[in-house]
CSV table of C-alpha atoms and ligand atoms in Angstrom, one decimal:
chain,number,residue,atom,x,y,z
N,274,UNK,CA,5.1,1.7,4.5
N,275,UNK,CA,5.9,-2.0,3.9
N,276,UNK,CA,4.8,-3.9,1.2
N,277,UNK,CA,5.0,-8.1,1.3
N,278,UNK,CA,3.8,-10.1,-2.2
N,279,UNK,CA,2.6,-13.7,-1.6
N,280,UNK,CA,2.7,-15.0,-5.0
N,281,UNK,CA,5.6,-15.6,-7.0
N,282,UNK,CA,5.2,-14.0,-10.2
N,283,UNK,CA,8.5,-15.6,-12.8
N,284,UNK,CA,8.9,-12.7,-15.5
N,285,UNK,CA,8.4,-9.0,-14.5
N,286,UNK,CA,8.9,-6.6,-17.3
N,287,UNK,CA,10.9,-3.6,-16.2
N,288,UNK,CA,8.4,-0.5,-17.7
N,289,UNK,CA,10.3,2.2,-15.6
N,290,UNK,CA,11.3,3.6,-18.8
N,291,UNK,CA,8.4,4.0,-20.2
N,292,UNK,CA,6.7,5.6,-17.2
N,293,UNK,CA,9.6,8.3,-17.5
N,294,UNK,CA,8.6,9.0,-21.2
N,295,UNK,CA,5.1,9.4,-19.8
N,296,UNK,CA,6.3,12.6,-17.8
N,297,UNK,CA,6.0,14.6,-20.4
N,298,UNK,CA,2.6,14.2,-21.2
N,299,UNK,CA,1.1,12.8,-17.8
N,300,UNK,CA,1.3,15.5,-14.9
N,301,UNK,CA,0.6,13.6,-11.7
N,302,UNK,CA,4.0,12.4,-12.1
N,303,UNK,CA,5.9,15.5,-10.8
N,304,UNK,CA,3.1,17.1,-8.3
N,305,UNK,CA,4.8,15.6,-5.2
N,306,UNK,CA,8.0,17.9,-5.7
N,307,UNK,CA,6.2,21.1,-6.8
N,308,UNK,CA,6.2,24.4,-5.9
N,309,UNK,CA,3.5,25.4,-2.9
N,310,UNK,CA,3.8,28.9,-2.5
N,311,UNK,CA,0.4,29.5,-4.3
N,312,UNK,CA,-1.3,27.7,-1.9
N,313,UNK,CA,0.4,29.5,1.0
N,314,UNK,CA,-1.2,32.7,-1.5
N,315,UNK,CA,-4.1,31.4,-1.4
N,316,UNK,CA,-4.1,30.6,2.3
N,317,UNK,CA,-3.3,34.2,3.3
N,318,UNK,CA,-6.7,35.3,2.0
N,319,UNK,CA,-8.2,33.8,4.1
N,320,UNK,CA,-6.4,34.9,7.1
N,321,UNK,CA,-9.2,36.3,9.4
N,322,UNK,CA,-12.1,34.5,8.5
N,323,UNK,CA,-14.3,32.3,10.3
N,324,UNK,CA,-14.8,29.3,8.4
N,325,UNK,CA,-16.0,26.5,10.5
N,326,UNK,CA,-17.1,24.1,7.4
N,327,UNK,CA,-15.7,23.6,3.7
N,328,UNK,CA,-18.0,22.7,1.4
N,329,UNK,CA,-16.7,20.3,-2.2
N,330,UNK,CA,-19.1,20.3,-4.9
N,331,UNK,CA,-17.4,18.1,-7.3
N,332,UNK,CA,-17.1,14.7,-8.1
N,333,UNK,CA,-15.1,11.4,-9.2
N,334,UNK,CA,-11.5,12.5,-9.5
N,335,UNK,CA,-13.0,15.7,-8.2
N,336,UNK,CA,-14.0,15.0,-4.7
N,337,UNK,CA,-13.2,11.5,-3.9
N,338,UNK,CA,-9.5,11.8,-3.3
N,339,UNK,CA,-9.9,14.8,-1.2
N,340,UNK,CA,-12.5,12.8,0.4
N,341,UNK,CA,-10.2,9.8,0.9
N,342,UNK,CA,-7.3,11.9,2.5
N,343,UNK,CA,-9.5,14.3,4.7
N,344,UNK,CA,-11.2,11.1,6.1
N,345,UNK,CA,-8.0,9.6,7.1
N,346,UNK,CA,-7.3,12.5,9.2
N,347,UNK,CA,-9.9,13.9,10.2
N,348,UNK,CA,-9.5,12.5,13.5
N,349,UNK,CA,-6.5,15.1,14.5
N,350,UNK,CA,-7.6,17.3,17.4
N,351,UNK,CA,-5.7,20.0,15.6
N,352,UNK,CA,-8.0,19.9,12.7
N,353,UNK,CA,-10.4,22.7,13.3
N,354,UNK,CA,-13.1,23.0,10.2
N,355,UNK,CA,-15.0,20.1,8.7
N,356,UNK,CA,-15.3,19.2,5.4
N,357,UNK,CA,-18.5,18.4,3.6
N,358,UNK,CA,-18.6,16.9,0.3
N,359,UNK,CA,-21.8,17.4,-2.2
N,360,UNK,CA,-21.4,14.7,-4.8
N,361,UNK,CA,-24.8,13.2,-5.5
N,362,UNK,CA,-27.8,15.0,-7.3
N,363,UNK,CA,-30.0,12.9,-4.4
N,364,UNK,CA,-32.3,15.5,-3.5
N,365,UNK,CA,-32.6,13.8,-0.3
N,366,UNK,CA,-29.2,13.7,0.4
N,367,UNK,CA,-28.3,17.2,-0.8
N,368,UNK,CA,-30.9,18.7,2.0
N,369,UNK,CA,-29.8,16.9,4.7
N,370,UNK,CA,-26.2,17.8,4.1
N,371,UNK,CA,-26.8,21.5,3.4
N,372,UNK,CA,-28.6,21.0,6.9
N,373,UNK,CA,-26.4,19.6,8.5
N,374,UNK,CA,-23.6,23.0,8.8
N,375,UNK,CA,-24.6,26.7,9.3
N,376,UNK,CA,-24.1,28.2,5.5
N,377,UNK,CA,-23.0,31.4,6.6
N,378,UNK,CA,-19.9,30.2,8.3
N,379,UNK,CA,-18.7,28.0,5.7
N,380,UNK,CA,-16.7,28.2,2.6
N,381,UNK,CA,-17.7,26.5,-0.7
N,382,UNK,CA,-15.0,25.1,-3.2
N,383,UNK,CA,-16.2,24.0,-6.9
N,384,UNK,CA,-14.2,21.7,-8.6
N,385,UNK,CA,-14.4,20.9,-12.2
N,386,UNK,CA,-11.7,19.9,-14.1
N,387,UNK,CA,-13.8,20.3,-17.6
N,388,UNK,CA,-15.9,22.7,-16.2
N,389,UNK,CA,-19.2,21.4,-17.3
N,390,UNK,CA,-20.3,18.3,-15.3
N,391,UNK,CA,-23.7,18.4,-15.0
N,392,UNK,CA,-24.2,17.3,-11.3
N,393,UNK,CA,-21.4,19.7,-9.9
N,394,UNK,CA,-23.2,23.1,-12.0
N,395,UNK,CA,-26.7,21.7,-10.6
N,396,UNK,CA,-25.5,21.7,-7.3
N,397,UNK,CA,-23.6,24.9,-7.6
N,398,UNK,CA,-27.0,26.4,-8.4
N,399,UNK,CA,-28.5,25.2,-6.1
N,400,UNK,CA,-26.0,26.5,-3.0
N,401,UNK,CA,-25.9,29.6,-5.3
N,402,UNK,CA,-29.3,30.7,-4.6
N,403,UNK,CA,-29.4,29.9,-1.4
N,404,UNK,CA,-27.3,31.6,-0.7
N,405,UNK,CA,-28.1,35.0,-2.3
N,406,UNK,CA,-31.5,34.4,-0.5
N,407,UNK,CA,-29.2,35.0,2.8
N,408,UNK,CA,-27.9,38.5,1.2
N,409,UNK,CA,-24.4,37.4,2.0
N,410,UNK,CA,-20.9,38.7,-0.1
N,411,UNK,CA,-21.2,35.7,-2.6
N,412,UNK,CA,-17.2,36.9,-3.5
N,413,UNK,CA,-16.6,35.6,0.2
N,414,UNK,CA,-17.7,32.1,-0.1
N,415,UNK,CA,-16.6,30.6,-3.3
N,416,UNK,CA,-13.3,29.3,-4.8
N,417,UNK,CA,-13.6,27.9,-8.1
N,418,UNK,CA,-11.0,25.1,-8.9
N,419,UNK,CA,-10.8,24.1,-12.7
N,420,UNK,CA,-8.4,23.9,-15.9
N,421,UNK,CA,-7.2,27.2,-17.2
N,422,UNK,CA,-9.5,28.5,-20.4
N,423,UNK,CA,-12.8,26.2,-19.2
N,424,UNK,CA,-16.0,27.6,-18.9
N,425,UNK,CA,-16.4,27.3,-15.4
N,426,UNK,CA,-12.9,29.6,-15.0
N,427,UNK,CA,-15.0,32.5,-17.7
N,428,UNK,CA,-17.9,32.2,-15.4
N,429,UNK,CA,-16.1,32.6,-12.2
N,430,UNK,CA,-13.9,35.2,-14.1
N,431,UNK,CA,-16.5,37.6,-15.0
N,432,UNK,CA,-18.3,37.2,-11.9
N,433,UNK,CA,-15.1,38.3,-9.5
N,434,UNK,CA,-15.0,34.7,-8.2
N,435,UNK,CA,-11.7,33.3,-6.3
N,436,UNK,CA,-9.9,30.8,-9.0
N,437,UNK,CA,-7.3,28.5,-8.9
N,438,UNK,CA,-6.1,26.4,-11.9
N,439,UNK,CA,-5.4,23.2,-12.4
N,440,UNK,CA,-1.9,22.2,-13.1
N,441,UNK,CA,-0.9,21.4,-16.7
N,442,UNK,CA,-2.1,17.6,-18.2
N,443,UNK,CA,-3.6,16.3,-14.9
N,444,UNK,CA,-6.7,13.7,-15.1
N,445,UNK,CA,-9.4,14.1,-12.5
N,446,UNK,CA,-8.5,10.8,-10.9
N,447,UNK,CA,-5.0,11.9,-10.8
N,448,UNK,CA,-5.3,15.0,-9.6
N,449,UNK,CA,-5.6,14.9,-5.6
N,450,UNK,CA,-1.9,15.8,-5.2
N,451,UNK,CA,-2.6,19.1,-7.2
N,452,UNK,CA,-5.0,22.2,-6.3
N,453,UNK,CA,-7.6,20.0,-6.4
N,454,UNK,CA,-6.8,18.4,-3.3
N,455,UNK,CA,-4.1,20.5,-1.9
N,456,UNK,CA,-5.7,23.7,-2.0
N,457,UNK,CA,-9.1,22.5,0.5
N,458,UNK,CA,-7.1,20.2,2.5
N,459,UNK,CA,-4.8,22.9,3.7
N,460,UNK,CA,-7.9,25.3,4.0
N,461,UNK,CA,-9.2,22.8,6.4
N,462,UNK,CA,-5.8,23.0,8.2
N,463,UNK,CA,-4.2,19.9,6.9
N,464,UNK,CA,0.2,19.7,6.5
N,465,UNK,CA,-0.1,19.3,2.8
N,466,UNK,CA,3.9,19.8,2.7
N,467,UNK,CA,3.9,16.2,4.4
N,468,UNK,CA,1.4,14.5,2.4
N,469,UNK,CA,3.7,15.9,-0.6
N,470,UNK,CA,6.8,14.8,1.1
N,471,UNK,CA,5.3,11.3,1.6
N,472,UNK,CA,4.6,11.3,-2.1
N,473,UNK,CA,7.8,12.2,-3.1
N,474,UNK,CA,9.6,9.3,-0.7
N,475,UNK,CA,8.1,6.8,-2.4
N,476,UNK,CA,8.6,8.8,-6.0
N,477,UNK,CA,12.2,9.2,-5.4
N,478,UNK,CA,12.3,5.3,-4.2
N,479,UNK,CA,10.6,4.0,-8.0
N,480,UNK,CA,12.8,6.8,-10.0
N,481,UNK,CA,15.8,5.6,-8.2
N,482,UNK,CA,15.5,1.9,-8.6
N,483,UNK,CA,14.8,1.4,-4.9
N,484,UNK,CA,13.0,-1.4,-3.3
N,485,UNK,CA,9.2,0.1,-4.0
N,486,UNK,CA,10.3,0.0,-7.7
N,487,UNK,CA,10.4,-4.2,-7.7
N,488,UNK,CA,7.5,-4.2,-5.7
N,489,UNK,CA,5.6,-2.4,-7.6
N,490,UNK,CA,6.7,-3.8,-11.1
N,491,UNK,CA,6.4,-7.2,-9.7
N,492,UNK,CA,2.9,-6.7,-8.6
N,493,UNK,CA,1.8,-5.3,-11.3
N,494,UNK,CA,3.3,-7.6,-13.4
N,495,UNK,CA,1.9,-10.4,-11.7
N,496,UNK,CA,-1.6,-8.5,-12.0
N,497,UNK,CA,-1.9,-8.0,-15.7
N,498,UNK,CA,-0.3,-11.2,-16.9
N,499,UNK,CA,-3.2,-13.1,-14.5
N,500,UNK,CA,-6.0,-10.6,-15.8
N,501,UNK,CA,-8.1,-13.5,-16.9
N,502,UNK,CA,-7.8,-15.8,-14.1
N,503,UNK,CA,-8.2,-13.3,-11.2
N,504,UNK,CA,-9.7,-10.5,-12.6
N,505,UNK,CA,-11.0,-9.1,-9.6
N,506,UNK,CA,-8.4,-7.2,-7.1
N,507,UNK,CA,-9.9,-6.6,-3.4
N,508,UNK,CA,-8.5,-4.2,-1.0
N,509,UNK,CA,-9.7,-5.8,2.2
N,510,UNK,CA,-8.5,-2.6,4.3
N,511,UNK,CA,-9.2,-2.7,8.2
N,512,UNK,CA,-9.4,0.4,9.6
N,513,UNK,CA,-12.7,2.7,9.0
N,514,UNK,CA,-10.3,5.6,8.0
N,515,UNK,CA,-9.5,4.0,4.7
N,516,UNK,CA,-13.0,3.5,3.8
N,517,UNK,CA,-13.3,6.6,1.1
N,518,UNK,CA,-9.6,5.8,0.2
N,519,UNK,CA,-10.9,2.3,-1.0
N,520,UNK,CA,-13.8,4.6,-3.1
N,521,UNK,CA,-11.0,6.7,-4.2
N,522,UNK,CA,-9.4,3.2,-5.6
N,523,UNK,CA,-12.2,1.6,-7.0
N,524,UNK,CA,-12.4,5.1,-9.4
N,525,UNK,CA,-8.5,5.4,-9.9
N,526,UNK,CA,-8.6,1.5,-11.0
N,527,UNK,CA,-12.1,1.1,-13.0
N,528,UNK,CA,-11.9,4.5,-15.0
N,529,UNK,CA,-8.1,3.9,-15.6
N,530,UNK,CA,-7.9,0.3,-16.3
N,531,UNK,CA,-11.6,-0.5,-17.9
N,532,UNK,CA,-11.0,-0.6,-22.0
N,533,UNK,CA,-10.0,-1.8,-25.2
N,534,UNK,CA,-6.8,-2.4,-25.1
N,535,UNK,CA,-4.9,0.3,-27.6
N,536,UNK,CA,-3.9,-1.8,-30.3
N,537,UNK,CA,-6.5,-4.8,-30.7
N,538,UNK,CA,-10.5,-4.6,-30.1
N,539,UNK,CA,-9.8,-6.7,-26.9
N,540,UNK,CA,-11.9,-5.5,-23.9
N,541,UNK,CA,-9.8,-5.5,-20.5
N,542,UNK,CA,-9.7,-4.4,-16.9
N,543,UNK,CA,-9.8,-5.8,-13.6
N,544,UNK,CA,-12.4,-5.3,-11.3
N,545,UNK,CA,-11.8,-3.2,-7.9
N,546,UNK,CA,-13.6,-4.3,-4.9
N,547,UNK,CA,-13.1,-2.3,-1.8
N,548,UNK,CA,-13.5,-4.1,1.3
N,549,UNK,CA,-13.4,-2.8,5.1
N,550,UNK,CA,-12.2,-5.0,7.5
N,551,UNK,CA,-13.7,-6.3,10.0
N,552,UNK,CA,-16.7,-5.7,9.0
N,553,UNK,CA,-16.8,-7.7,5.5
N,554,UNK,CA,-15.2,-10.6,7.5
N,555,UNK,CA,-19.0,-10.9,8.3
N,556,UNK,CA,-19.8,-10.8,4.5
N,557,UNK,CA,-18.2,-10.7,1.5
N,558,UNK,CA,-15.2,-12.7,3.1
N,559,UNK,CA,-17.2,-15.9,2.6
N,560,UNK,CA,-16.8,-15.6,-1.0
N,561,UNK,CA,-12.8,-15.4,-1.0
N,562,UNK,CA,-12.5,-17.9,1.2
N,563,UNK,CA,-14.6,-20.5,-0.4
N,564,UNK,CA,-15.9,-18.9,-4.0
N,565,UNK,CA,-14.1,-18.9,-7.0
N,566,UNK,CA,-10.5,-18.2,-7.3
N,567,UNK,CA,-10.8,-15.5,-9.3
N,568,UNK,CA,-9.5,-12.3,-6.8
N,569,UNK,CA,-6.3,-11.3,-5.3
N,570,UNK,CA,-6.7,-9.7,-2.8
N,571,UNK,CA,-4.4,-6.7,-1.1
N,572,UNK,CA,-4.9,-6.5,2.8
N,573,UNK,CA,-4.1,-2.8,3.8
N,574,UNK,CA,-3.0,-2.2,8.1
N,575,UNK,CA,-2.4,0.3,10.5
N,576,UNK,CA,0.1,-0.6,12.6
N,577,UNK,CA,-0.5,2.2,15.4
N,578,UNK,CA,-3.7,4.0,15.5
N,579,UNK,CA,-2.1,5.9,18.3
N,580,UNK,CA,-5.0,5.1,20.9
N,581,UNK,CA,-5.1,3.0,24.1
N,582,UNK,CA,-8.4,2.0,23.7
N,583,UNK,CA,-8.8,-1.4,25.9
N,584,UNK,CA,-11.7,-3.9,26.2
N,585,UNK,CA,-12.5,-3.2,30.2
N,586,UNK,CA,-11.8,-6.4,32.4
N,587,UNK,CA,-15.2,-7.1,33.3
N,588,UNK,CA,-16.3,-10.9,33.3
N,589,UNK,CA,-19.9,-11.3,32.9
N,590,UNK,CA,-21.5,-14.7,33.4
N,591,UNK,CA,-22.0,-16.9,30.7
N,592,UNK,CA,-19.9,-15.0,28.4
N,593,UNK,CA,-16.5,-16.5,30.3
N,594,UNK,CA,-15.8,-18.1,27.0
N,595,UNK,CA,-14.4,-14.3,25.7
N,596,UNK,CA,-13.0,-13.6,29.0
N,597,UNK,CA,-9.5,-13.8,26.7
N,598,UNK,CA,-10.3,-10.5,25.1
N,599,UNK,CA,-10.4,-8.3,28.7
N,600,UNK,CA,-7.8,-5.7,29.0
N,601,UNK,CA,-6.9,-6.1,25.0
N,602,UNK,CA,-6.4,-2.8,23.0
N,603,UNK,CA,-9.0,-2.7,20.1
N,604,UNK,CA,-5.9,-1.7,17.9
N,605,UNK,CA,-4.5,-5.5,18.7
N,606,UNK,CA,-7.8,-6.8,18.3
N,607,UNK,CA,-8.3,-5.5,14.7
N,608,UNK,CA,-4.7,-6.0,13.6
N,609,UNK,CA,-4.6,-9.5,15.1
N,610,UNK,CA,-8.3,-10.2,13.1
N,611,UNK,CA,-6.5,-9.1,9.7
N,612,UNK,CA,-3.4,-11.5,10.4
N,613,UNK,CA,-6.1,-14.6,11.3
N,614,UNK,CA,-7.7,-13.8,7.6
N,615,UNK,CA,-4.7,-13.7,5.9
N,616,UNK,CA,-2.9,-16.9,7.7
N,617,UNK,CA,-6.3,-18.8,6.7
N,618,UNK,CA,-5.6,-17.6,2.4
N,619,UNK,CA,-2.1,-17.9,2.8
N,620,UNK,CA,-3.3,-21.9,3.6
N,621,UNK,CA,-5.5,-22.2,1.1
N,622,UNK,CA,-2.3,-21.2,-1.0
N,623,UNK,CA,-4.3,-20.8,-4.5
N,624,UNK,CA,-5.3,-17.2,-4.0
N,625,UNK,CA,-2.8,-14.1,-4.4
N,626,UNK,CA,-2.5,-12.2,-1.0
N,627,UNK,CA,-0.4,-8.9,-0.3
N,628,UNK,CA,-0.2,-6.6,2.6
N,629,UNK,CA,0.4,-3.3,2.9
N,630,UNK,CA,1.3,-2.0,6.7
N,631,UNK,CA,1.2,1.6,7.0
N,632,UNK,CA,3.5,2.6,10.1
N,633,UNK,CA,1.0,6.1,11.8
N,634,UNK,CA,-2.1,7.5,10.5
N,635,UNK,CA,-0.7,10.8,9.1
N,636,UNK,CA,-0.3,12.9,6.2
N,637,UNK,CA,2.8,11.7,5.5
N,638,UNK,CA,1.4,7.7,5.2
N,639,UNK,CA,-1.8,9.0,3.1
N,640,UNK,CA,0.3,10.7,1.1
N,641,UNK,CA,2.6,7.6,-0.1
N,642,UNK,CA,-0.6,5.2,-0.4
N,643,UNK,CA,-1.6,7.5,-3.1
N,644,UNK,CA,1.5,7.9,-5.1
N,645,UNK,CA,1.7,4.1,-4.4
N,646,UNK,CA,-1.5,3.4,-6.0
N,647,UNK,CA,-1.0,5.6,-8.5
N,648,UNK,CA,2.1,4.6,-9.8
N,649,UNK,CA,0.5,0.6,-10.1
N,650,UNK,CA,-2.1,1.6,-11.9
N,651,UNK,CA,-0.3,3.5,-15.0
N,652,UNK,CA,2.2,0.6,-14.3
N,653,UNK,CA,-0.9,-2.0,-15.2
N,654,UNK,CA,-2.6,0.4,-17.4
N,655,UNK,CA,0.8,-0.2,-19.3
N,656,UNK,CA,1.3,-3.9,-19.2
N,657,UNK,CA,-2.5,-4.4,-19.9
N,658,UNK,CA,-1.8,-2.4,-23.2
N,659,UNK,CA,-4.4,0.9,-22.4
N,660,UNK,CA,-4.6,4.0,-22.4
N,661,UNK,CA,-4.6,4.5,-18.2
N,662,UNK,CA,-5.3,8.1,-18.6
N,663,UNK,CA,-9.0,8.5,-20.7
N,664,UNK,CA,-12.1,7.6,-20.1
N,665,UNK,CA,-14.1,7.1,-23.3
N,666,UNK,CA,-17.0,5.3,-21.1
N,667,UNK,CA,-18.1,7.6,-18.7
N,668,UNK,CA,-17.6,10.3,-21.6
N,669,UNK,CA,-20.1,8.6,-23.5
N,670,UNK,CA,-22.9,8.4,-21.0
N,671,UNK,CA,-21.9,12.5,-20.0
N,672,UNK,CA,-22.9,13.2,-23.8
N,673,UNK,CA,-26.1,10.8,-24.3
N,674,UNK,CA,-27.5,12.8,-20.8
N,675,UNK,CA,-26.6,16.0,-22.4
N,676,UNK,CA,-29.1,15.0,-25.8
N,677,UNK,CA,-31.8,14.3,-23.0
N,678,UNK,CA,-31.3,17.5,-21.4
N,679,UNK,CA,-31.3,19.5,-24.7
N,680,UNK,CA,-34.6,17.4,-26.0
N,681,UNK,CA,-36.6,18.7,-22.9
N,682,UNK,CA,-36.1,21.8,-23.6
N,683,UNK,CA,-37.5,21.2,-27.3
N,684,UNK,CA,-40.1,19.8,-25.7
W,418,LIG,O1,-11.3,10.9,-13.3
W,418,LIG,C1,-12.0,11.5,-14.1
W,418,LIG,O2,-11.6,12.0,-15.1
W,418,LIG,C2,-13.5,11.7,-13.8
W,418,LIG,O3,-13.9,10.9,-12.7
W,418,LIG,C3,-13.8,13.1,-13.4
W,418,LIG,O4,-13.0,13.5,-12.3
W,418,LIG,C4,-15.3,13.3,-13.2
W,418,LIG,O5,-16.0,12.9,-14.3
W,418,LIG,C5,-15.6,14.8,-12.9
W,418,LIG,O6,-15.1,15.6,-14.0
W,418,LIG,P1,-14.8,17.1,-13.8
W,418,LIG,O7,-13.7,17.3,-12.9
W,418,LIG,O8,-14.5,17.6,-15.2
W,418,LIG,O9,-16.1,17.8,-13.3
């Protein structure tokens, strides 16, 4: 993975330091070296079962990293069970996607790192029931996936339900790299050892002092300290694979980054947009190019998609004038089409541009785009002067729902 800065940014604070403090409060840190055997535990339970579909009811930090990293590879012929993620109390949307797999041949994972999020227990109701309508061994097709002591674990508990914990001081937005993600993604047949290993490259590489360490504290340097006059960051990201990665992003960097700053009433943040290229180079590019100059913007590239496939060489009358695009591989096209954007920022020269090439689409690239991104954002959470790791916002909205819910039953 190569990272290249376009801007010049003339002090960078050095917050290594205070990122190792963190450790011993902040768990994400160490998850890329950490010990596996319970997932290969876990794994062997499920030795001779036919699972064709894997079910997440959970969400935010919950779903949308496991999301982001199943989506990626989910193209590999050697994956052989599909994952389906509930995530949105649209009734609509829950029918068609409980339609859309045969229930008895699937495996259903519930993942709640407090344990009482409303849409995730409605939704597990709601798969519950319809699934004891089928008469099926219920102890068969659950795994429960929450912090040690919550209520979800006592539930599951007394009902004989698979759990797995959640490692110690992990927040859901932080958490892909533990059971949360690891435990479904290797159910579904995914090398979670690589995706760690990826991780822990690029971990090793910021501990050490390496080169991602000045990248990354340069960037985020240059990010905070320019809060007010580009307060939007875009990830314009061209390849379709990275397009719940970008969702995973826009949650990592709004719920991490969004607040009053810890020691003044000042409100701060910078706004994620996720962006998939080409496609947005037929709409929202027009307002980078020419709008305001108030968004950097991070282009993210595959370098090899590991496919051959060409445009034919057919010429067809009166289209002559793209005759230049016959025999071209659609991985050149699209790589070529992110290059032509950038050139035309780089020569407008007032808007921050970076790139991010990733070499293969594998576990071992997903899994260093995540640590990547997750070390930038405590690293701006700390220059902005928050706290990277609460979310006082959404927890406010959770509790105001929860009145409403009590009052109808008054009612
Ligand atoms: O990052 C976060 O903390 C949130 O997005 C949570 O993941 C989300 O609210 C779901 O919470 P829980 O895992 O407790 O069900």
């Amino acid at each position: 993975m190569k990272n290249e800065l376009y801007f010049n940014i003339n002090e960078v604070v050095d917050a290594t330091d205070k990122l190792v403090k963190e450790k011993d409060t902040i768990g994400y840190y160490d998850l890329p070296n950490q010990d596996i055997t319970y997932i290969k535990n876990y794994l062997k339970k499920f030795d001779n079962k036919d699972i064709e579909t894997i079910v997440i009811i959970g969400i935010g930090g919950s779903s949308l990293g496991i999301q982001a990293i199943y989506d990626f590879l989910r193209y590999d012929e050697n994956l052989t069970k599909r994952m389906v993620f509930l995530d949105s109390t649209d009734p609509l949307f829950l029918k068609e996607m409980l339609e859309s797999f045969n229930l008895v041949k699937a495996h259903f994972m519930i993942i709640s790192k407090s344990g009482n999020t409303i849409e995730t227990i409605s939704i597990y109701k709601y798969v519950y029931q319809k699934l004891c309508s089928l008469n099926l061994d219920l102890k068969e097709y659950f795994t429960f996936i929450t912090d040690e002591g919550s209520n979800l674990q006592k539930y599951a508990n007394n009902e004989g339900f698979n759990v797995v914990n959640i490692q110690a001081n992990i927040g859901g937005r932080f958490s892909v790299l533990s059971s949360v993600g690891l435990i479904p993604l290797a159910l579904a047949g995914i090398d979670v050892k690589e995706i760690l290993s990826g991780a822990n490259e690029v971990k090793k590489e910021f501990f050490n002092n390496g080169e991602i360490n000045q990248t990354l504290q340069k960037k985020a340097s240059f990010m905070a300290s320019h809060f007010d006059k580009h307060p939007n960051n875009c990830i314009f990201a061209y390849s379709e694979r990275l397009k719940y990665f970008v969702s995973w992003y826009v949650q990592l960097w709004g719920e991490s980054l969004g607040k009053k700053q810890t020691n003044s009433q000042l409100n701060v943040g910078l706004t994620p947009i996720g962006l998939i290229g080409p496609k947005d180079q037929h709409s929202f590019l027009q307002l980078i190019e020419d709008g305001p100059r108030d968004k950097s913007i991070t282009f993210i590239k595959v370098n090899d998609f590991v496919s051959d496939l060409k445009v034919p060489d057919i010429k067809m009358k009166f289209l002559e004038g793209l005759d230049n695009i016959n025999n071209l591989e659609f991985e050149t096209i699209i790589n070529m089409q992110a290059d032509s954007i950038v050139e035309s920022l780089l020569y407008k020269s007032d808007i921050p541009v970076d790139i991010i090439e990733i070499d293969h689409i594998n576990e071992r690239s997903i899994g260093k785009l995540i640590y990547y991104y997750e070390l930038l954002t405590s690293l701006v959470g700390e220059f902005l002067g928050v706290n990277t790791y609460n979310q006082p916002g959404v927890e406010a909205g959770k509790k105001i729902l929860k009145t409403k819910l009590q009052n109808i039953l008054k009612d």
